[in-house]
Amino acid sequence: MICYDVFWETLKEKGISQYALIHKHGVSAAYLYRIKAGKNINTNTIDMLCNILDCGVDGIIRHVPDDNKPVKPK
């Protein structure tokens, strides 16, 4: 599962509000809604947010293993 909790932490660290993302940087409010709701966003959106926040992908998303999925042997 992809988790966006680090996105909110990065926003706080950088001192950037959701309002600024929308009105200053042109981020769609729908993208922020999708992130809040834990829904999928595309890699272009992740790239855009990384550029705005001057961070890596790990400043936007993190992977949390699903407990109910079996791990495939390598």
mmCIF file of C-alpha atoms in Angstrom:
data_model
loop_
_atom_site.group_PDB
_atom_site.id
_atom_site.type_symbol
_atom_site.label_atom_id
_atom_site.label_comp_id
_atom_site.label_asym_id
_atom_site.label_seq_id
_atom_site.Cartn_x
_atom_site.Cartn_y
_atom_site.Cartn_z
ATOM 1 C CA MET A 1 0.000 0.000 0.000
ATOM 2 C CA ILE A 2 1.226 3.521 -0.743
ATOM 3 C CA CYS A 3 1.040 5.929 2.179
ATOM 4 C CA TYR A 4 1.127 9.726 1.888
ATOM 5 C CA ASP A 5 1.798 10.628 5.526
ATOM 6 C CA VAL A 6 5.317 11.812 4.654
ATOM 7 C CA PHE A 7 3.816 14.301 2.169
ATOM 8 C CA TRP A 8 2.096 16.199 4.977
ATOM 9 C CA GLU A 9 5.291 16.148 7.037
ATOM 10 C CA THR A 10 7.273 17.493 4.080
ATOM 11 C CA LEU A 11 4.742 20.271 3.539
ATOM 12 C CA LYS A 12 5.076 21.278 7.176
ATOM 13 C CA GLU A 13 8.894 21.130 7.081
ATOM 14 C CA LYS A 14 9.004 23.297 3.956
ATOM 15 C CA GLY A 15 6.426 25.740 5.344
ATOM 16 C CA ILE A 16 4.160 25.339 2.322
ATOM 17 C CA SER A 17 0.399 25.331 2.804
ATOM 18 C CA GLN A 18 -2.196 23.534 0.738
ATOM 19 C CA TYR A 19 -3.458 26.986 -0.260
ATOM 20 C CA ALA A 20 -0.012 27.871 -1.652
ATOM 21 C CA LEU A 21 0.184 24.579 -3.539
ATOM 22 C CA ILE A 22 -3.108 25.331 -5.246
ATOM 23 C CA HIS A 23 -2.873 29.095 -5.804
ATOM 24 C CA LYS A 24 0.873 29.726 -6.124
ATOM 25 C CA HIS A 25 2.087 26.469 -7.690
ATOM 26 C CA GLY A 26 -1.002 25.475 -9.687
ATOM 27 C CA VAL A 27 -1.536 22.092 -8.040
ATOM 28 C CA SER A 28 -5.060 20.830 -8.598
ATOM 29 C CA ALA A 29 -7.238 20.639 -5.506
ATOM 30 C CA ALA A 30 -8.327 17.243 -6.851
ATOM 31 C CA TYR A 31 -4.752 15.959 -6.448
ATOM 32 C CA LEU A 32 -4.727 17.044 -2.822
ATOM 33 C CA TYR A 33 -8.112 15.407 -2.295
ATOM 34 C CA ARG A 34 -6.783 12.138 -3.760
ATOM 35 C CA ILE A 35 -3.753 12.290 -1.465
ATOM 36 C CA LYS A 36 -5.926 13.007 1.600
ATOM 37 C CA ALA A 37 -8.182 10.098 0.678
ATOM 38 C CA GLY A 38 -5.229 7.741 0.155
ATOM 39 C CA LYS A 39 -6.110 7.248 -3.509
ATOM 40 C CA ASN A 40 -3.680 6.695 -6.367
ATOM 41 C CA ILE A 41 -1.870 9.585 -8.003
ATOM 42 C CA ASN A 42 0.252 9.272 -11.115
ATOM 43 C CA THR A 43 4.008 9.592 -11.394
ATOM 44 C CA ASN A 44 3.711 12.957 -13.159
ATOM 45 C CA THR A 45 1.962 14.323 -10.068
ATOM 46 C CA ILE A 46 4.624 12.853 -7.786
ATOM 47 C CA ASP A 47 7.327 14.410 -9.999
ATOM 48 C CA MET A 48 5.576 17.797 -9.914
ATOM 49 C CA LEU A 49 5.285 17.688 -6.104
ATOM 50 C CA CYS A 50 8.947 16.664 -5.759
ATOM 51 C CA ASN A 51 9.970 19.665 -7.862
ATOM 52 C CA ILE A 52 7.757 22.079 -5.925
ATOM 53 C CA LEU A 53 8.857 20.767 -2.526
ATOM 54 C CA ASP A 54 12.486 20.227 -3.586
ATOM 55 C CA CYS A 55 12.484 16.689 -2.244
ATOM 56 C CA GLY A 56 12.765 13.098 -3.407
ATOM 57 C CA VAL A 57 9.954 10.624 -3.862
ATOM 58 C CA ASP A 58 10.463 9.583 -0.233
ATOM 59 C CA GLY A 59 9.248 13.054 0.754
ATOM 60 C CA ILE A 60 5.902 12.384 -0.931
ATOM 61 C CA ILE A 61 5.126 8.682 -0.581
ATOM 62 C CA ARG A 62 6.240 5.567 1.241
ATOM 63 C CA HIS A 63 5.409 1.931 0.774
ATOM 64 C CA VAL A 64 3.751 -0.006 3.581
ATOM 65 C CA PRO A 65 3.561 -3.773 2.984
ATOM 66 C CA ASP A 66 0.063 -5.223 2.907
ATOM 67 C CA ASP A 67 -0.356 -7.675 5.780
ATOM 68 C CA ASN A 68 -2.815 -9.820 3.900
ATOM 69 C CA LYS A 69 -0.701 -10.471 0.793
ATOM 70 C CA PRO A 70 1.672 -13.439 0.742
ATOM 71 C CA VAL A 71 5.301 -12.605 0.088
ATOM 72 C CA LYS A 72 6.603 -14.182 -3.095
ATOM 73 C CA PRO A 73 9.968 -15.909 -2.818
ATOM 74 C CA LYS A 74 12.775 -14.374 -4.886
#
